[in-house]
Coordinates of C-alpha atoms and ligand atoms in Angstrom, one line a residue:
M241 CA 0.0 0.0 0.0
K242 CA 1.2 3.5 -0.9
P243 CA 1.4 6.0 1.9
T244 CA -1.1 8.8 2.1
T245 CA -0.3 12.3 3.1
V246 CA -2.7 15.0 4.2
V247 CA -1.1 18.4 3.7
I248 CA -3.0 21.1 5.6
F249 CA -2.4 24.7 4.4
G250 CA -3.0 27.3 7.1
A251 CA -2.3 24.6 9.7
S252 CA -1.7 27.1 12.5
G253 CA -5.4 28.1 12.4
D254 CA -8.2 27.0 14.6
L255 CA -9.8 24.6 12.2
T256 CA -6.8 22.2 12.2
Q257 CA -6.6 22.0 15.9
R258 CA -10.3 21.9 16.7
K259 CA -11.7 19.9 13.8
L260 CA -9.2 18.3 11.3
V261 CA -6.6 16.6 13.5
P262 CA -9.2 15.4 16.1
A263 CA -11.3 14.0 13.2
L264 CA -8.2 12.2 11.8
F265 CA -7.4 10.9 15.3
N266 CA -10.9 9.5 15.7
L267 CA -10.7 7.8 12.2
L268 CA -7.4 6.2 13.3
R269 CA -9.0 5.0 16.5
K270 CA -11.8 3.4 14.5
G271 CA -9.3 1.8 12.2
R272 CA -10.5 3.7 9.1
L273 CA -7.3 5.5 8.0
P274 CA -4.9 4.2 5.4
E275 CA -2.1 2.2 7.1
E276 CA 0.6 4.8 6.6
L277 CA -0.9 8.3 6.9
H278 CA 1.3 11.4 7.3
I279 CA 0.0 14.8 8.2
V280 CA 2.0 17.8 7.1
G281 CA 1.0 21.2 8.5
F282 CA 2.0 24.1 6.3
A283 CA 1.9 27.5 7.9
R284 CA 4.1 30.6 8.4
R285 CA 4.7 30.5 12.1
P286 CA 8.2 29.6 13.2
W287 CA 7.2 26.3 14.7
D288 CA 9.0 22.9 14.5
D289 CA 7.5 19.4 14.5
A290 CA 7.6 19.2 18.3
E291 CA 5.7 22.5 18.8
F292 CA 3.1 21.6 16.1
R293 CA 2.6 18.1 17.6
G294 CA 2.1 19.5 21.1
R295 CA -0.6 21.9 19.8
M296 CA -2.3 19.2 17.9
R297 CA -2.2 16.9 20.9
S298 CA -4.0 19.5 23.0
G299 CA -6.6 19.9 20.2
V300 CA -7.2 16.2 20.1
E301 CA -7.4 15.9 23.9
E302 CA -10.0 18.7 24.0
H303 CA -12.0 17.9 20.9
S304 CA -12.0 14.2 20.2
A305 CA -15.1 13.5 22.3
G306 CA -13.4 12.1 25.4
S307 CA -11.7 9.3 23.4
F308 CA -8.1 10.4 23.8
D309 CA -5.7 7.5 24.0
A310 CA -2.0 8.4 24.7
G311 CA -0.6 5.3 23.0
L312 CA -2.5 5.9 19.9
W313 CA -1.6 9.5 19.9
E314 CA 2.1 8.6 20.0
Q315 CA 1.6 6.4 16.9
M316 CA -0.2 9.3 15.1
S317 CA 2.1 12.0 16.3
A318 CA 5.3 10.3 14.9
R319 CA 3.8 10.9 11.5
I320 CA 2.9 14.6 12.0
H321 CA 5.2 17.1 10.5
Y322 CA 5.4 20.9 10.3
F323 CA 6.5 22.8 7.3
Q324 CA 7.2 26.5 7.7
G325 CA 6.3 28.3 4.5
H326 CA 4.5 31.2 2.9
L327 CA 1.3 30.6 1.1
E328 CA 2.3 33.1 -1.6
A329 CA 5.9 32.0 -2.1
R330 CA 6.2 29.7 -5.1
E331 CA 9.6 28.5 -4.0
D332 CA 8.2 27.2 -0.8
F333 CA 6.0 24.8 -2.8
K334 CA 9.1 23.4 -4.5
R335 CA 10.7 22.9 -1.1
L336 CA 7.4 21.3 0.1
S337 CA 7.6 18.9 -2.9
T338 CA 11.1 17.8 -1.8
V339 CA 10.1 17.4 1.9
L340 CA 7.0 15.4 0.9
A341 CA 9.1 13.1 -1.2
E342 CA 11.4 12.5 1.7
I343 CA 8.6 11.8 4.1
E344 CA 6.8 9.5 1.7
G345 CA 9.9 7.7 0.4
G346 CA 8.1 6.7 -2.9
P347 CA 4.8 7.1 -4.7
A348 CA 2.0 8.3 -2.4
D349 CA -1.6 9.6 -2.5
R350 CA -2.1 13.1 -1.3
L351 CA -5.0 15.2 0.1
Y352 CA -4.3 18.9 0.1
Y353 CA -6.6 20.8 2.5
L354 CA -7.1 24.5 2.1
A355 CA -7.7 25.6 5.7
T356 CA -6.5 29.1 4.8
A357 CA -8.3 32.4 4.4
P358 CA -10.2 32.3 1.2
E359 CA -8.0 34.8 -0.7
Y360 CA -5.3 32.1 -0.7
Y361 CA -7.3 29.3 -2.3
A362 CA -6.5 30.3 -5.9
P363 CA -2.8 31.2 -5.2
V364 CA -2.2 28.0 -3.3
A365 CA -3.8 25.9 -6.0
A366 CA -1.7 27.7 -8.7
S367 CA 1.5 27.1 -6.7
L368 CA 0.6 23.4 -6.2
G369 CA 0.1 23.2 -10.0
A370 CA 3.3 25.0 -10.8
A371 CA 5.4 22.8 -8.5
G372 CA 4.0 19.7 -10.2
L373 CA 2.1 18.8 -7.0
T374 CA -1.2 18.2 -8.7
D375 CA 0.0 15.8 -11.2
E376 CA -1.5 12.3 -10.6
H377 CA 1.1 10.1 -12.1
A378 CA 2.5 9.0 -8.7
G379 CA -0.8 8.8 -6.8
V380 CA -4.1 10.6 -6.4
R381 CA -4.0 14.3 -5.7
R382 CA -7.1 15.8 -4.2
L383 CA -7.8 19.3 -3.0
V384 CA -10.3 20.1 -0.2
V385 CA -11.6 23.7 -0.3
E386 CA -13.2 25.1 2.8
K387 CA -16.0 27.6 2.6
P388 CA -16.7 30.4 1.7
F389 CA -16.4 29.5 -2.0
G390 CA -16.6 32.9 -3.6
R391 CA -18.7 35.8 -2.4
D392 CA -21.1 35.8 -5.3
L393 CA -21.6 34.1 -8.7
T394 CA -18.8 36.0 -10.5
T395 CA -16.2 35.3 -7.9
A396 CA -17.3 31.7 -7.4
R397 CA -17.0 31.2 -11.2
A398 CA -13.6 32.8 -11.3
L399 CA -12.5 30.5 -8.4
N400 CA -13.8 27.5 -10.2
E401 CA -11.8 28.5 -13.3
Q402 CA -8.7 29.1 -11.3
L403 CA -8.9 25.7 -9.7
H404 CA -9.8 24.0 -13.0
A405 CA -6.6 25.5 -14.5
V406 CA -4.6 23.1 -12.4
L407 CA -7.0 20.4 -11.3
E408 CA -9.7 18.3 -12.8
E409 CA -13.2 18.6 -11.2
H410 CA -12.9 15.1 -9.8
Q411 CA -9.9 16.2 -7.8
I412 CA -11.7 19.1 -6.1
Y413 CA -13.7 18.6 -2.9
R414 CA -15.7 21.7 -1.8
I415 CA -16.7 21.4 1.8
D416 CA -20.1 22.2 3.2
H417 CA -19.8 20.7 6.7
Y418 CA -23.6 20.5 7.0
L419 CA -23.5 17.7 4.5
G420 CA -21.2 15.7 6.8
K421 CA -23.7 15.9 9.7
E422 CA -25.3 12.5 10.2
T423 CA -28.8 14.0 10.3
A424 CA -28.3 15.8 7.0
Q425 CA -27.1 12.6 5.4
N426 CA -30.1 10.8 6.9
I427 CA -32.5 13.0 4.9
L428 CA -31.8 10.9 1.8
F429 CA -32.0 7.7 3.8
F430 CA -35.2 8.7 5.4
R431 CA -36.8 9.6 2.0
F432 CA -35.4 6.8 -0.1
A433 CA -34.8 3.8 2.2
N434 CA -38.5 3.9 3.3
T435 CA -41.6 3.6 1.3
I436 CA -44.2 5.4 3.5
F437 CA -43.0 9.0 3.1
E438 CA -42.1 9.4 -0.5
P439 CA -45.7 9.0 -1.8
V440 CA -46.8 12.0 0.2
W441 CA -43.6 14.1 -0.4
N442 CA -45.1 16.4 -3.0
R443 CA -47.6 19.2 -3.8
N444 CA -50.6 16.9 -3.3
Y445 CA -49.9 16.4 0.4
V446 CA -47.3 19.0 1.4
A447 CA -48.6 22.5 2.2
S448 CA -45.3 24.1 3.0
V449 CA -41.7 23.4 4.1
Q450 CA -39.8 25.4 6.6
V451 CA -36.0 25.2 7.0
T452 CA -34.4 26.9 10.0
V453 CA -30.8 27.3 11.0
A454 CA -31.0 29.3 14.2
E455 CA -28.0 30.0 16.3
D456 CA -27.9 31.4 19.9
V457 CA -24.3 32.6 19.5
D458 CA -23.6 36.0 18.1
V459 CA -20.8 36.8 15.7
G460 CA -18.3 36.9 18.6
H461 CA -14.7 37.4 17.6
R462 CA -15.5 36.7 13.9
A463 CA -17.1 40.1 13.4
G464 CA -14.4 41.1 10.9
Y465 CA -15.2 38.2 8.6
Y466 CA -19.0 38.3 9.3
E467 CA -19.3 41.9 8.4
T468 CA -18.2 41.1 4.8
A469 CA -20.3 37.9 4.7
G470 CA -23.6 38.3 6.5
V471 CA -26.2 35.6 6.9
L472 CA -26.8 35.2 3.2
R473 CA -23.2 34.2 2.4
D474 CA -22.5 32.5 5.7
I475 CA -25.6 30.2 5.9
F476 CA -28.1 30.7 3.1
Q477 CA -25.9 30.1 0.0
N478 CA -24.4 26.9 1.4
H479 CA -26.0 25.2 4.4
L480 CA -29.6 26.2 3.9
L481 CA -29.8 25.6 0.2
Q482 CA -28.0 22.3 0.6
L483 CA -30.6 21.2 3.2
L484 CA -33.4 22.4 0.9
A485 CA -31.8 20.5 -2.0
L486 CA -31.7 17.3 0.1
V487 CA -35.3 17.6 1.2
A488 CA -36.7 18.5 -2.2
M489 CA -34.6 16.7 -4.8
E490 CA -35.8 13.8 -6.9
P491 CA -34.6 10.4 -6.1
P492 CA -31.3 9.7 -7.8
A493 CA -31.0 6.3 -9.5
S494 CA -27.9 5.4 -7.5
F495 CA -26.1 6.5 -4.4
N496 CA -23.2 7.8 -6.4
A497 CA -21.6 11.2 -6.2
D498 CA -22.6 12.3 -9.7
A499 CA -26.1 10.9 -9.6
I500 CA -26.8 12.7 -6.3
R501 CA -25.3 15.9 -7.4
N502 CA -27.1 15.9 -10.7
E503 CA -30.3 15.8 -8.8
K504 CA -29.3 18.6 -6.5
V505 CA -28.3 20.8 -9.4
K506 CA -31.6 20.1 -11.1
L507 CA -33.4 21.1 -7.9
L508 CA -31.4 24.2 -7.3
S509 CA -32.0 25.2 -11.0
A510 CA -35.7 24.7 -10.6
I511 CA -35.9 27.2 -7.7
R512 CA -37.6 30.3 -9.1
P513 CA -35.2 33.3 -9.3
L514 CA -36.2 36.0 -7.0
T515 CA -37.5 39.2 -8.7
S516 CA -37.3 42.6 -7.0
D517 CA -41.0 42.2 -6.2
D518 CA -40.3 38.8 -4.5
I519 CA -37.5 40.4 -2.5
A520 CA -39.7 43.3 -1.5
N521 CA -42.6 41.0 -0.5
H522 CA -41.1 37.7 0.5
A523 CA -37.8 38.4 2.1
V524 CA -36.9 40.0 5.3
R525 CA -33.5 41.0 6.7
A526 CA -32.6 42.0 10.2
Q527 CA -29.7 42.6 12.6
Y528 CA -29.4 41.9 16.3
R529 CA -29.3 45.2 18.1
R530 CA -25.8 44.9 19.5
Y531 CA -24.2 43.8 16.3
R532 CA -23.0 47.3 15.4
D533 CA -21.2 47.5 18.7
A534 CA -18.9 44.6 17.8
E535 CA -15.3 45.4 16.9
G536 CA -14.8 45.4 13.2
V537 CA -18.4 46.3 12.4
A538 CA -19.3 49.6 10.8
P539 CA -21.6 51.8 12.9
N540 CA -24.1 52.0 10.1
S541 CA -23.5 48.4 8.9
L542 CA -26.2 46.9 6.6
T543 CA -24.9 43.3 7.1
P544 CA -27.9 41.1 7.9
T545 CA -27.4 38.7 10.8
Y546 CA -30.9 37.3 10.2
A547 CA -32.9 36.6 7.1
A548 CA -36.1 34.9 6.1
V549 CA -37.0 34.2 2.5
R550 CA -39.8 32.4 0.7
L551 CA -38.8 30.4 -2.3
S552 CA -40.8 28.5 -4.9
I553 CA -39.8 25.5 -6.9
D554 CA -41.0 25.3 -10.4
N555 CA -41.3 21.6 -11.1
W556 CA -44.1 19.0 -11.0
R557 CA -43.4 17.9 -7.5
W558 CA -43.4 21.2 -5.8
Q559 CA -45.4 23.7 -7.9
G560 CA -47.3 26.0 -5.5
V561 CA -45.6 24.8 -2.3
P562 CA -43.8 27.6 -0.5
F563 CA -40.4 26.9 1.0
Y564 CA -39.6 29.2 3.9
L565 CA -35.9 29.6 4.8
R566 CA -34.6 31.5 7.8
S567 CA -31.4 31.8 9.7
G568 CA -30.0 34.1 12.3
K569 CA -27.4 34.7 15.0
A570 CA -28.0 35.7 18.6
L571 CA -31.4 34.0 18.7
H572 CA -33.0 32.4 21.8
T573 CA -31.8 28.9 20.9
K574 CA -29.6 26.8 18.6
T575 CA -31.6 24.6 16.3
T576 CA -31.4 23.4 12.8
Q577 CA -34.6 21.8 11.5
I578 CA -36.7 21.1 8.5
V579 CA -40.5 21.1 9.1
V580 CA -42.7 19.6 6.4
Q581 CA -46.2 20.7 6.9
F582 CA -48.9 18.6 5.4
V583 CA -52.2 19.7 4.0
R584 CA -55.3 19.6 6.2
P585 CA -58.0 16.9 5.6
P586 CA -60.2 17.9 2.7
H587 CA -63.4 17.6 4.8
M588 CA -63.8 18.0 8.6
M589 CA -66.4 15.7 10.0
F590 CA -65.6 16.4 13.6
N591 CA -67.2 19.3 15.4
L592 CA -64.3 21.5 16.6
P593 CA -64.9 24.2 19.2
P594 CA -65.8 27.5 17.6
G595 CA -62.7 29.3 16.3
H596 CA -60.5 26.2 16.4
R597 CA -58.7 24.9 13.4
L598 CA -57.2 21.4 13.2
A599 CA -53.4 21.6 13.5
S600 CA -51.6 20.3 10.4
N601 CA -49.7 17.1 10.5
T602 CA -46.0 17.9 10.5
L603 CA -42.9 15.9 10.0
S604 CA -39.8 17.6 11.5
L605 CA -36.3 16.5 10.6
C606 CA -34.3 17.6 13.6
I607 CA -30.7 18.2 12.3
Q608 CA -29.4 19.5 15.7
P609 CA -29.0 19.7 18.6
D610 CA -31.5 17.0 19.7
E611 CA -31.1 14.9 16.5
G612 CA -34.1 13.0 15.4
I613 CA -37.4 13.0 13.6
H614 CA -40.8 14.0 15.0
L615 CA -44.1 13.3 13.4
K616 CA -47.0 15.3 14.7
F617 CA -50.6 14.2 14.2
G618 CA -54.0 14.8 15.8
A619 CA -55.3 12.3 18.4
K620 CA -58.7 12.2 20.1
V621 CA -58.5 13.6 23.6
P622 CA -59.6 10.7 25.9
D623 CA -62.9 11.2 27.7
S624 CA -63.9 14.0 25.3
A625 CA -66.6 13.8 22.7
Q626 CA -64.7 15.1 19.7
E627 CA -61.7 17.0 20.9
I628 CA -58.5 16.6 19.0
R629 CA -55.1 17.5 20.2
P630 CA -51.7 17.2 18.4
V631 CA -49.4 14.5 19.7
N632 CA -45.9 13.7 18.8
M633 CA -44.2 10.5 17.7
E634 CA -40.5 10.9 18.1
F635 CA -37.3 9.2 17.0
H636 CA -34.2 10.3 18.8
Y637 CA -30.7 9.2 17.7
R638 CA -29.4 9.1 21.3
E639 CA -32.2 6.7 22.3
S640 CA -32.0 4.4 19.3
F641 CA -28.3 4.4 18.7
G642 CA -26.8 5.5 22.1
N643 CA -24.9 8.6 23.1
G644 CA -21.8 9.2 21.0
A645 CA -23.3 7.6 17.9
L646 CA -23.0 10.9 16.0
P647 CA -19.5 11.6 14.9
D648 CA -18.4 15.1 14.0
A649 CA -19.1 16.0 10.4
Y650 CA -15.4 16.4 9.6
E651 CA -14.8 12.7 10.3
R652 CA -17.1 11.6 7.5
L653 CA -15.9 14.4 5.2
L654 CA -12.2 13.7 5.6
L655 CA -12.7 10.0 5.3
D656 CA -14.8 10.4 2.1
A657 CA -12.2 12.8 0.6
L658 CA -9.4 10.3 1.4
N659 CA -11.5 7.5 -0.2
G660 CA -12.4 9.6 -3.3
D661 CA -16.1 9.7 -2.6
A662 CA -17.4 13.2 -3.5
S663 CA -21.1 12.6 -2.7
L664 CA -21.0 15.0 0.2
F665 CA -19.1 17.7 -1.5
T666 CA -20.4 20.5 -3.7
R667 CA -19.7 20.3 -7.4
S668 CA -18.8 23.4 -9.4
D669 CA -22.2 23.7 -11.2
E670 CA -24.0 23.2 -7.9
I671 CA -22.1 26.0 -6.1
E672 CA -22.8 28.3 -9.0
A673 CA -26.5 27.4 -9.1
A674 CA -26.7 28.3 -5.4
W675 CA -25.0 31.6 -5.9
R676 CA -27.3 32.4 -8.9
L677 CA -30.2 32.2 -6.4
I678 CA -28.5 34.3 -3.7
D679 CA -27.0 37.0 -5.9
P680 CA -30.2 39.0 -6.5
L681 CA -30.8 39.2 -2.8
L682 CA -27.3 40.3 -2.1
T683 CA -27.5 42.9 -4.8
A684 CA -30.8 44.2 -3.6
W685 CA -29.8 44.4 0.0
E686 CA -26.5 46.0 -0.7
Q687 CA -28.2 49.1 -2.3
P688 CA -28.1 52.0 0.1
D689 CA -31.9 52.5 -0.3
G690 CA -32.6 48.7 -0.3
A691 CA -35.1 46.9 1.8
P692 CA -35.8 47.9 5.4
M693 CA -33.4 46.6 8.0
F694 CA -35.3 45.3 11.0
F695 CA -33.7 44.9 14.4
Y696 CA -34.1 42.3 17.1
E697 CA -33.0 41.8 20.6
S698 CA -30.4 39.1 21.3
G699 CA -31.8 36.0 22.8
T700 CA -35.2 36.4 21.2
E701 CA -36.9 34.6 18.3
G702 CA -35.8 37.2 15.8
P703 CA -37.7 40.0 14.1
T704 CA -41.5 40.0 14.1
S705 CA -41.3 41.0 10.4
A706 CA -40.3 37.3 9.8
D707 CA -43.6 36.3 11.4
A708 CA -45.4 38.8 9.2
L709 CA -43.8 37.1 6.2
L710 CA -45.7 33.9 6.9
A711 CA -48.8 35.6 8.3
R712 CA -49.3 37.0 4.8
D713 CA -49.7 33.4 3.6
D714 CA -51.9 32.7 6.6
R715 CA -49.1 30.6 8.2
R716 CA -46.7 30.8 11.1
W717 CA -43.3 29.4 11.9
L718 CA -43.9 25.9 13.3
P719 CA -42.0 24.8 16.4
G720 CA -41.0 21.6 14.8
C721 CA -38.3 20.0 16.9
E722 CA -38.7 22.4 19.8
H723 CA -41.5 21.6 22.2
Ligands
BG6_185 C1 -20.4 28.0 9.6 C2 -20.7 29.5 9.7 O1 -20.3 27.6 8.3 O2 -21.5 27.3 10.3 C3 -20.8 29.9 11.2 O3 -19.6 30.2 9.1 C4 -21.9 29.1 11.8 O4 -21.2 31.3 11.3 C5 -21.6 27.6 11.6 O5 -21.9 29.4 13.2 C6 -22.7 26.8 12.2 O6 -22.3 25.4 12.2 P1 -22.9 24.4 13.2 O7 -22.3 23.1 12.8 O8 -22.5 24.9 14.5 O9 -24.4 24.4 13.0

């Protein structure tokens, strides 16, 4: 077996210590890594192997879910190396090539991981190409690219072109860590490994779909980055649209990366582009009140920390079904959920008390934190004549599979990238289709006289204008996974 090397660019950053190396450690512990795996951290800081290993060790101790094992760590640590280099210095990549050849001692497979600031993605890829490091004659060469992938359609296209100048599409793995979450992966299993839900998964039975990514944390020390991103670039273009694609796409013929991604692209392309009228009437932006006080945020910043949008999908399955998407920071709780609301019975034969309306059946896919699936339906209240009350049937991962059954998303993603399975990574056309949808909103909201900016208090459910958005359709946000 050839050795495998994971080269992490920007290895002194938080991601390496908090996510990447702990995920690799857990994979080693589970016996899932190639037999000879080297990790090379590339960064500017004047560290040596010992210093880098020490830092990685504390990362693993802290973040590998209580599964630290000193013996195993020694084994892994012996194959961790530090390379001091500049991301913009071409000659450093030549030096890197020599160092890698020494470490590997022969042909090897390599995974390059771009854990750098986004402005380095293209230069690093170009330098890898120029140094002959993307050439696949001695083993596979794959590149993992972190988000954000571009800041709009034009820049995402340009980045795709820059990467394609040195790499084939099959060598590029664009990360959206939501796709690595077990519960997001389970959406396809839930829909296509069961027979009872798919027949009702369409406009005949579904009244609306609500997708929420709510966070209780505010922007914290990331205000500098966030100010240039906002919730549309940070969550909507990637995580939210990916969840929407999984919940609404057609069944692929096979569980293979291209089959899945073809369907996702078809779905994203079927979403009706937002017109200025849609943006005015079916989209809301807001900011938590204290956002402008954060360091690095302009006093008159128009960066939304919250948005809610209504989308429509123009295809046979979903024509006429509204999809409501919302996300925000500094809200009262952290929850990611998809609520599928079913239509009401066509005829009501029970006598409901005056003013009462039968609650819809809902199916909630609870992505986090209490991972599971809830089905809500009406039941007769015992000892009443005709009273109906909603009850919940619940599946919880922790109950069915035990605590600790849910690995961190990066474990799955790194393993898949090492094995060459791109199903959970975003293809170039998919990322562009997502930007194509978000661009009109970005443009509209970046105009000085754009849509109104609403404000909400931290720790609340967000702006009331987001409730008004649904009230106009005679709906409300459904609690879904929250009780
Ligand atoms: C990241 C965003 O992609 O996702 C962050 O940049 C956000 O702003 C995070 O907090 C949320 O991820 P998770 O896994 O905590 O839901």
